[in-house]
């Protein structure tokens, strides 16, 4: 298709504002998916995505649409809606000329609406403002059309109103896309350059790479090069999804489609990278490529130690489809053999963990998530700490932690509550703005570690679910952080070491020692549980010695009962871990790590 007849667009929205449902209606209305084949949220492929109603992986579909007798090809590029994947979102936006800004007509603008809008504007996209769910009785299209119009500086009458559920207004929306979104421009005679905006592992076909052609042309059998790695491959297949993959003779300027080269690992096909031809190819990469960088680390351990080899294999397999996942073996006194894994954020962590448990059937214990600390020793040596138990003791010059720019949107009645929460999480207020009469945007710089720890749940519960949050990394900040260790009878339990702000160290120590006191059963002798910063003990609890002999219960008589009891004890011991001389049921560790 010639560029003039192409329209490349995406839908950007806050979570749950109905992006996937609207996309489904478009597939139906353009006739590429018929009623019967339609299953809900066609574009979300992974089970987890469908169950949780979130979009993790972006994908593109090509839809025919006729306006005034002229046939257009609309490429809709789906974008993930969560902050963990904002780099993927930015690359998807870079593949488009226009964006539908979709807002729930019963909710109004939310934090991700703004974050996505800013990303779209940064990519020079034509913005089409749309209110969704107008079928809802609670919809207030007048009010939110005003709000949207004010935000992007258009007339409230220009804000389209649709329902992804009933299909109302969707045809008009597609007409508007053709009318407003410019066709792509590029140089057909220049060396081929294609932007990778997604790559997906497929068990049968290997990696499927989604690209947007910028210049030139790519065809089957071409030898291609990935500019970031200089790796060469032969193009086995090139085509478009409509929505099932359909091979074609090639892709030209502005077209969106997929490539298959037979590579088996998504790391060979990196989001943001530039594809060109091996012979007479382009020299300059497209701007904006960044290597994925893990922000949050956690130790993953099999509950059953004999699952360790399976866990290794499962991670090796997952890695093929997840370019951002990193891991290395780690051992813990308390938890045995496991892996220290790095993730883009908390959602990414949860997804990986759930896939390991569900797709590979491995029951896991995860240590508390940790961010990456930059530590300068007095000797001048610098280190990166991703595991709190490896935090150096003494001789530290400075510690820096990652911080984020957080934006919270909420009704104005909650401003006080929100500020209190952010302040208690070491936030620094940056500014506050009214977006309409009732809704306020509050901006904070906050340590990522404070957000990782339960912040979103707290925010939701303190605002009856009304507040929404978005954040982006904004570098490092020096902070007075210390490591708190937990000791059982003088032996350190590595899985419970934590890096906390010095003002919060005491509270952490008291909480953790108390929790373990309640979870660890009595031993033959008294066991002190201590929290310490270096050699300084800051909190202490004691597990008192067991008084009665377990066998005393058996009146000395019945030998078989006695044996049974002993056997039962043996059984239980298999699940015991030794920390120094202290025997701890593994369950106690699991509960202490997951406790609120
Ligand atoms: P993420 O993928 O998590 O970003 O969500 P989404 O924006 O794709 O939202 P989704 O399409 O999953 O819709 C969220 C919820 O809103 C679902 O329960 C839908 O059934 C419902 N919904 C979507 N569109 C409409 C609509 O037009 N009217 C009504 N009444 N409900 C809708």
XYZ file of C-alpha atoms and ligand atoms in Angstrom:
628
model
C 0.000 0.000 0.000
C 1.280 3.446 -0.881
C 2.024 5.667 2.137
C -0.845 8.053 1.320
C -3.327 5.272 1.958
C -1.786 4.175 5.252
C -2.700 5.291 8.739
C -0.617 4.124 11.680
C -2.166 4.769 15.051
C -2.380 3.483 18.588
C -4.851 3.733 21.420
C -3.560 5.202 24.636
C -5.578 5.006 27.809
C -5.475 4.537 31.527
C -5.861 0.924 32.678
C -9.450 -0.293 32.413
C -10.675 2.638 30.349
C -11.556 0.130 27.651
C -8.730 0.049 25.144
C -8.909 -3.671 24.421
C -12.680 -3.683 24.123
C -12.570 -0.815 21.646
C -9.850 -2.573 19.663
C -12.088 -5.651 19.492
C -14.960 -3.571 18.077
C -12.653 -2.152 15.415
C -11.594 -5.639 14.365
C -15.231 -6.599 13.982
C -16.362 -3.438 12.287
C -13.612 -3.594 9.674
C -14.592 -7.203 9.065
C -11.256 -8.846 9.744
C -12.587 -10.870 12.662
C -16.095 -12.210 12.340
C -18.629 -12.396 15.103
C -18.135 -16.054 15.797
C -14.367 -16.062 15.861
C -14.457 -13.048 18.129
C -13.316 -13.858 21.591
C -13.015 -11.158 24.110
C -9.837 -9.149 23.931
C -8.561 -10.760 20.788
C -5.247 -8.980 20.898
C -4.222 -10.070 24.373
C -2.640 -13.405 23.799
C -1.219 -14.583 27.053
C -3.604 -16.211 29.511
C -2.347 -14.023 32.279
C -3.160 -10.978 30.217
C -6.669 -12.111 29.595
C -7.294 -13.054 33.193
C -5.942 -9.879 34.643
C -7.385 -7.753 31.902
C -4.079 -6.061 31.221
C -2.088 -5.799 28.059
C 1.529 -6.766 28.438
C 2.741 -7.202 24.896
C 1.975 -4.841 22.097
C 1.025 -6.101 18.703
C -0.134 -4.606 15.448
C -3.093 -5.374 13.221
C -3.913 -4.148 9.770
C -7.528 -3.275 9.027
C -9.119 -2.160 5.739
C -11.371 0.897 5.957
C -13.158 2.696 3.160
C -13.776 6.427 3.299
C -15.656 8.071 0.415
C -14.948 5.173 -1.898
C -11.239 5.163 -1.152
C -9.640 2.157 0.508
C -7.264 2.785 3.380
C -5.139 0.400 5.422
C -5.248 1.195 9.114
C -2.464 -0.208 11.242
C -3.461 -0.308 14.863
C -0.551 -0.759 17.204
C -1.478 -1.990 20.640
C 0.505 -0.575 23.552
C 1.037 -1.964 27.044
C -0.687 0.135 29.673
C 1.602 -0.221 32.666
C 4.466 1.932 33.864
C 6.856 -1.040 34.027
C 6.667 -1.159 30.249
C 6.906 2.537 29.419
C 9.912 2.005 27.158
C 7.883 -0.462 25.064
C 5.070 2.087 24.975
C 7.429 4.784 23.753
C 8.690 2.567 20.908
C 5.144 1.677 19.887
C 4.288 5.365 19.789
C 7.370 6.017 17.686
C 5.894 3.632 15.106
C 2.695 5.746 14.768
C 1.598 9.064 13.362
C -1.519 9.360 15.490
C -2.984 8.320 18.832
C -6.514 7.848 20.046
C -6.560 9.252 23.563
C -9.259 7.165 25.189
C -10.870 8.286 28.439
C -13.602 6.525 30.411
C -16.606 8.873 30.393
C -17.470 7.853 33.943
C -13.957 8.325 35.327
C -12.300 11.191 33.532
C -8.581 11.735 33.121
C -6.291 9.509 35.182
C -2.560 9.361 35.811
C -1.732 7.082 32.875
C -3.905 9.178 30.580
C -1.568 12.076 31.224
C 1.647 10.059 31.155
C 0.689 8.497 27.828
C -0.443 11.795 26.403
C 2.924 13.367 27.221
C 4.712 10.444 25.569
C 2.509 10.803 22.482
C 3.133 14.543 22.279
C 6.863 13.948 22.651
C 6.595 11.717 19.565
C 4.701 14.418 17.638
C 1.574 12.314 17.257
C -1.763 13.686 16.129
C -4.058 13.261 19.151
C -7.683 12.202 18.714
C -9.558 12.739 21.984
C -12.292 10.174 22.651
C -14.653 9.480 25.535
C -15.501 5.810 25.953
C -18.268 3.905 27.766
C -20.933 6.497 26.983
C -23.483 3.694 27.462
C -22.818 3.715 31.203
C -25.511 5.399 33.301
C -22.744 7.039 35.326
C -21.121 8.551 32.207
C -20.678 12.324 32.289
C -19.599 13.091 28.729
C -20.256 16.848 28.991
C -18.082 17.273 32.019
C -15.211 15.136 30.806
C -15.299 16.495 27.269
C -14.592 19.876 28.870
C -11.764 18.389 30.904
C -10.199 16.673 27.895
C -10.604 19.691 25.649
C -8.922 21.874 28.230
C -6.071 19.408 28.568
C -5.168 19.139 24.911
C -6.413 22.551 23.831
C -9.258 21.699 21.479
C -12.970 22.394 21.289
C -15.171 20.178 23.545
C -17.237 19.483 20.415
C -14.209 17.787 18.854
C -14.129 15.118 21.518
C -15.678 11.969 20.032
C -18.002 9.802 22.094
C -18.005 6.059 21.713
C -18.919 2.847 23.416
C -16.604 -0.083 22.928
C -19.328 -2.218 24.397
C -22.198 -1.335 22.060
C -20.063 -0.194 19.149
C -21.676 3.272 19.096
C -19.477 5.902 17.465
C -16.726 3.481 16.449
C -17.254 3.906 12.675
C -17.071 7.692 13.065
C -13.889 7.230 15.043
C -12.261 5.225 12.230
C -13.313 7.939 9.762
C -11.712 10.490 12.032
C -8.475 8.479 12.117
C -8.312 8.549 8.306
C -9.116 12.248 8.223
C -6.799 13.473 10.970
C -3.831 11.137 11.180
C -1.247 12.004 8.536
C -0.009 9.276 6.217
C 3.571 8.192 6.885
C 6.456 9.869 5.114
C 9.759 8.218 4.353
C 12.262 7.791 1.586
C 11.411 4.826 -0.645
C 14.820 4.979 -2.352
C 16.907 5.218 0.797
C 18.535 2.132 2.357
C 15.951 0.127 4.281
C 15.353 1.091 7.892
C 12.725 -0.542 10.081
C 11.994 0.174 13.732
C 11.435 -2.841 15.977
C 8.594 -1.986 18.331
C 7.992 -5.466 19.673
C 9.329 -8.980 19.516
C 7.462 -12.036 20.664
C 8.618 -15.588 21.124
C 6.496 -18.157 19.344
C 7.046 -21.833 20.118
C 6.543 -22.848 16.469
C 7.976 -20.013 14.457
C 10.687 -18.710 16.763
C 10.862 -15.000 17.393
C 8.284 -12.866 15.591
C 9.569 -9.305 15.261
C 7.097 -6.455 14.752
C 8.440 -3.575 12.739
C 7.474 -0.267 11.273
C 9.222 0.497 7.994
C 10.668 4.000 7.995
C 12.629 4.077 4.717
C 13.202 1.706 1.832
C 11.885 -1.799 1.407
C 12.372 -5.271 2.906
C 11.493 -8.511 1.140
C 11.693 -12.251 1.824
C 15.197 -13.748 1.425
C 16.847 -10.386 2.119
C 19.858 -10.565 4.400
C 19.227 -8.205 7.266
C 21.317 -6.675 10.046
C 20.319 -5.548 13.514
C 22.189 -2.291 14.003
C 22.716 -2.577 17.780
C 24.431 -5.971 17.610
C 25.466 -6.159 13.929
C 23.977 -9.666 13.930
C 22.911 -10.850 10.448
C 19.943 -13.014 9.581
C 18.055 -14.126 6.521
C 14.449 -12.980 6.272
C 12.511 -16.220 6.099
C 9.140 -14.537 6.117
C 7.745 -11.032 6.109
C 4.087 -10.152 6.386
C 1.241 -8.367 8.090
C -1.169 -9.416 10.855
C -4.763 -9.034 9.857
C -5.157 -10.238 12.580
C -3.707 -13.659 11.760
C -0.213 -13.463 10.248
C -0.248 -13.373 6.452
C 2.987 -13.579 4.476
C 3.562 -10.887 1.860
C 6.050 -9.984 -0.863
C 7.579 -7.271 1.244
C 7.044 -4.122 3.241
C 7.610 -0.579 2.010
C 7.691 2.928 3.463
C 5.342 3.432 6.403
C 4.098 -0.145 6.509
C 3.743 -2.113 9.692
C 4.242 -5.852 9.824
C 6.281 -8.730 11.131
C 9.554 -10.456 10.297
C 10.643 -14.019 10.932
C 14.298 -14.985 10.772
C 14.332 -18.220 12.717
C 16.105 -16.752 15.750
C 15.018 -18.363 18.989
C 15.643 -15.672 21.555
C 13.951 -12.256 21.786
C 17.294 -10.816 22.878
C 18.365 -11.146 19.247
C 15.535 -8.858 18.240
C 15.527 -5.921 20.581
C 12.714 -3.443 20.960
C 13.872 -0.065 19.685
C 16.602 -1.516 17.454
C 16.908 -0.731 13.736
C 16.725 -3.400 11.029
C 18.510 -2.733 7.758
C 19.955 -4.668 4.825
C 23.318 -6.391 5.108
C 24.287 -5.105 1.657
C 23.988 -1.355 1.004
C 22.253 -0.971 4.310
C 21.650 2.136 6.375
C 24.469 3.362 8.592
C 22.532 5.457 11.075
C 20.269 3.760 13.577
C 16.873 5.243 14.326
C 16.897 7.349 17.483
C 15.586 6.190 20.847
C 17.090 2.742 21.309
C 17.754 1.798 24.938
C 18.840 -1.489 26.541
C 16.286 -2.764 29.031
C 17.436 -2.066 32.561
C 16.150 -4.020 35.552
C 14.948 -1.735 38.329
C 13.742 -4.205 40.934
C 15.455 -7.365 42.173
C 14.161 -10.282 44.176
C 15.473 -13.712 45.142
C 13.312 -16.536 43.820
C 13.642 -19.884 45.593
C 11.797 -23.142 45.046
C 9.769 -24.134 48.109
C 10.880 -27.680 47.434
C 14.665 -27.646 47.073
C 14.573 -30.524 44.589
C 12.798 -28.204 42.109
C 15.979 -26.140 41.714
C 17.045 -27.660 38.366
C 13.500 -27.176 37.064
C 13.569 -23.560 38.134
C 16.799 -23.024 36.233
C 15.320 -24.573 33.126
C 12.111 -22.585 33.461
C 14.047 -19.311 33.721
C 16.126 -20.261 30.675
C 12.899 -20.834 28.767
C 11.178 -17.655 29.972
C 14.191 -15.617 28.986
C 13.568 -16.525 25.346
C 10.329 -14.563 25.415
C 11.280 -11.869 27.902
C 14.160 -9.638 26.915
C 14.162 -7.716 30.181
C 14.450 -10.642 32.591
C 17.896 -11.186 34.141
C 18.955 -13.753 36.746
C 21.920 -15.409 38.379
C 22.245 -18.232 40.905
C 22.223 -17.296 44.555
C 22.300 -19.227 47.804
C 20.664 -18.303 51.034
C 21.144 -19.788 54.488
C 17.428 -19.602 55.089
C 16.072 -20.525 51.689
C 18.688 -22.741 50.063
C 19.482 -22.552 46.340
C 17.695 -20.055 44.157
C 18.176 -17.164 41.751
C 18.513 -13.432 42.128
C 16.280 -12.036 39.405
C 16.006 -8.530 37.979
C 12.761 -7.022 36.691
C 11.539 -3.810 35.084
C 9.202 -3.262 38.015
C 6.764 -4.903 40.362
C 4.231 -5.938 37.774
C 6.958 -7.534 35.709
C 8.103 -9.429 38.813
C 4.590 -10.651 39.491
C 4.099 -11.760 35.915
C 7.331 -13.756 35.883
C 6.578 -15.322 39.219
C 3.096 -16.271 38.177
C 4.297 -17.767 34.911
C 6.906 -19.830 36.738
C 4.270 -21.175 39.097
C 1.559 -21.656 36.549
C 3.274 -22.657 33.321
C 6.103 -24.579 34.931
C 4.415 -25.763 38.122
C 7.144 -24.575 40.483
C 6.104 -23.325 43.894
C 8.238 -20.324 44.839
C 9.305 -18.148 47.727
C 10.299 -14.616 46.802
C 12.402 -12.366 49.007
C 11.279 -8.773 49.515
C 11.855 -6.767 46.314
C 14.896 -4.520 46.375
C 16.020 -1.658 44.161
C 19.608 -1.155 42.966
C 21.828 0.857 45.322
C 25.035 2.582 44.300
C 27.479 2.418 47.187
C 30.748 4.365 47.427
C 33.193 2.983 49.956
C 35.643 5.207 51.793
C 38.394 3.477 49.854
C 36.922 5.002 46.702
C 35.617 1.666 45.487
C 32.097 1.751 44.031
C 29.629 -1.098 44.019
C 26.094 -1.845 42.949
C 24.011 -3.683 45.492
C 20.946 -5.588 44.347
C 20.772 -7.933 47.324
C 20.421 -6.326 50.769
C 22.405 -9.106 52.424
C 25.412 -8.052 50.309
C 25.280 -4.463 51.463
C 28.722 -3.633 52.897
C 29.031 -2.914 56.603
C 31.087 0.041 57.717
C 33.491 2.226 55.701
C 30.722 3.588 53.491
C 31.187 7.066 52.048
C 27.827 7.504 50.303
C 24.792 5.501 49.275
C 22.603 6.516 46.359
C 19.180 5.100 45.632
C 16.971 5.386 42.538
C 14.183 7.953 42.679
C 11.141 8.474 40.477
C 8.962 11.360 39.399
C 5.544 10.306 40.589
C 2.276 11.874 39.499
C -0.871 11.139 41.447
C -4.310 12.143 40.234
C -7.210 12.211 42.653
C -10.346 14.090 43.660
C -9.359 17.153 45.686
C -10.821 15.807 48.966
C -7.982 13.322 49.146
C -5.117 15.767 48.790
C -4.358 15.792 52.528
C -4.376 12.011 52.834
C -2.169 11.604 49.789
C 0.356 14.164 50.935
C 0.559 12.468 54.308
C 1.218 9.121 52.656
C 3.861 10.508 50.283
C 5.574 12.397 53.112
C 5.733 9.218 55.174
C 7.424 7.579 52.181
C 10.132 10.236 52.028
C 8.507 12.043 49.113
C 9.453 15.607 48.169
C 6.549 17.644 46.846
C 7.204 19.138 43.401
C 3.917 20.742 42.560
C 0.168 20.526 42.427
C -2.282 21.423 39.700
C -6.045 21.435 39.267
C -7.355 19.700 36.140
C -10.909 20.892 36.345
C -12.853 21.718 39.495
C -12.438 18.536 41.406
C -9.408 16.713 40.140
C -5.876 17.442 41.267
C -2.524 16.302 39.968
C 0.083 16.041 42.726
C 3.718 15.547 41.805
C 6.390 14.073 44.047
C 9.953 12.904 43.778
C 10.068 9.652 45.706
C 12.532 6.860 46.334
C 11.643 3.902 44.127
C 12.173 1.627 47.142
C 9.257 3.308 48.901
C 6.969 2.796 45.915
C 7.993 -0.806 45.510
C 6.959 -1.483 49.060
C 3.182 -1.587 48.970
C 2.707 2.079 48.016
C 0.116 1.559 45.315
C -2.112 -0.586 47.552
C -1.881 1.986 50.329
C -2.726 4.787 47.950
C -5.738 2.926 46.634
C -7.052 1.988 50.047
C -6.599 5.470 51.490
C -8.479 7.086 48.611
C -11.298 4.548 48.225
C -9.715 3.553 44.910
C -10.002 7.048 43.404
C -6.341 7.955 43.116
C -4.270 6.872 40.166
C -0.495 6.775 40.005
C 2.132 7.018 37.342
C 5.876 7.354 37.689
C 9.076 7.405 35.708
C 12.670 6.922 36.799
C 14.502 10.158 37.465
C 17.991 9.114 38.426
C 19.713 8.671 41.747
C 19.655 10.501 45.034
C 21.914 10.277 48.039
C 20.184 8.988 51.159
C 21.013 7.924 54.680
C 20.419 4.241 54.323
C 21.470 1.432 56.594
C 21.306 -2.316 56.476
C 19.292 -4.032 59.182
C 20.217 -7.687 59.763
C 18.094 -10.209 61.571
C 19.980 -12.666 63.796
C 18.799 -15.957 65.265
C 20.943 -16.822 68.244
C 23.675 -14.674 66.801
C 23.481 -16.096 63.264
C 22.376 -13.839 60.454
C 19.285 -14.893 58.476
C 20.240 -13.480 55.094
C 16.778 -13.465 53.531
C 15.590 -10.886 56.066
C 18.327 -8.314 55.695
C 16.857 -5.052 54.490
C 18.191 -1.688 53.383
C 16.103 1.005 54.997
C 16.312 4.674 55.797
C 17.987 5.190 59.158
C 14.797 6.681 60.624
C 12.897 3.520 59.748
C 15.478 0.979 60.859
C 14.101 0.614 64.364
C 10.532 0.052 63.192
C 11.703 -2.569 60.714
C 13.707 -4.341 63.415
C 10.821 -4.427 65.876
C 8.381 -5.603 63.226
C 10.585 -8.389 61.906
C 11.766 -9.753 65.249
C 8.163 -9.767 66.504
C 6.960 -11.559 63.427
C 9.633 -14.258 63.685
C 9.004 -14.739 67.395
C 5.426 -15.645 66.584
C 6.349 -17.951 63.721
C 9.323 -19.928 64.996
C 8.410 -22.782 67.354
C 10.122 -23.206 70.683
C 13.430 -25.038 70.737
C 15.218 -27.080 73.399
C 16.887 -23.909 74.565
C 16.216 -20.202 74.590
C 16.747 -18.458 71.237
C 17.277 -14.710 70.997
C 16.048 -12.971 67.835
C 17.840 -9.701 67.219
C 17.765 -6.913 64.724
C 21.112 -5.219 64.260
C 22.807 -2.483 62.278
C 26.362 -3.738 61.987
C 27.259 -4.809 65.541
C 24.638 -2.588 67.169
C 21.501 -4.425 68.279
C 18.394 -2.275 67.832
C 15.613 -4.726 68.725
C 15.326 -8.055 70.461
C 12.779 -10.775 71.124
C 13.210 -14.180 72.727
C 11.795 -17.570 71.907
C 11.667 -19.326 75.232
C 12.898 -22.869 75.693
C 10.480 -25.727 75.237
C 9.345 -27.040 78.577
C 7.780 -30.390 77.879
C 9.218 -33.403 76.152
C 6.923 -34.256 73.241
C 6.984 -37.897 74.218
C 5.695 -37.168 77.700
C 2.240 -36.986 76.152
C 2.323 -40.708 75.486
C 2.102 -41.896 79.084
C 5.159 -44.034 78.489
C 2.942 -46.995 77.499
C 1.990 -47.410 73.890
C 5.106 -48.060 71.847
C 3.431 -47.771 68.418
C 2.030 -44.357 69.237
C 5.440 -43.317 70.343
C 6.970 -44.454 67.079
C 4.320 -42.708 65.051
C 5.009 -39.506 66.846
C 8.709 -39.805 66.212
C 8.086 -40.492 62.556
C 5.826 -37.501 62.270
C 8.560 -35.394 63.750
C 11.012 -36.728 61.225
C 8.621 -35.862 58.413
C 8.336 -32.318 59.684
C 12.095 -32.020 59.905
C 12.537 -32.453 56.177
C 10.959 -29.056 55.839
C 13.245 -27.604 58.467
C 16.129 -25.280 57.771
C 19.042 -24.927 60.123
C 20.195 -21.424 60.926
C 23.248 -22.001 63.087
C 21.908 -24.316 65.768
C 18.328 -23.228 65.398
C 15.800 -25.334 63.570
C 13.236 -23.287 61.682
C 10.321 -24.655 59.694
C 10.587 -23.339 56.192
C 7.006 -22.238 56.460
C 7.995 -19.696 59.088
C 10.305 -18.033 56.554
C 7.643 -18.061 53.883
C 5.117 -16.490 56.180
C 7.526 -13.938 57.559
C 8.416 -12.879 54.003
C 4.845 -12.601 52.839
C 3.341 -11.188 56.051
C 1.789 -7.738 56.045
P -5.908 -2.583 30.059
O -5.594 -3.587 28.997
O -5.718 -3.111 31.436
O -5.281 -1.258 29.824
O -7.490 -2.359 30.047
P -8.275 -1.833 28.831
O -8.123 -0.365 28.787
O -7.926 -2.630 27.649
O -9.767 -2.098 29.258
P -10.745 -3.264 28.809
O -11.058 -3.188 27.368
O -10.249 -4.531 29.356
O -12.040 -2.788 29.576
C -12.062 -2.616 30.967
C -13.458 -2.891 31.490
O -14.384 -1.929 30.988
C -14.002 -4.245 31.059
O -14.737 -4.778 32.134
C -14.911 -3.916 29.884
O -15.957 -4.844 29.755
C -15.443 -2.549 30.282
N -15.775 -1.726 29.110
C -14.958 -1.434 28.078
N -15.571 -0.622 27.200
C -16.812 -0.391 27.693
C -17.928 0.388 27.241
O -17.924 1.045 26.215
N -19.022 0.376 28.047
C -19.092 -0.305 29.189
N -20.211 -0.268 29.883
N -18.065 -1.041 29.635
C -16.943 -1.090 28.904
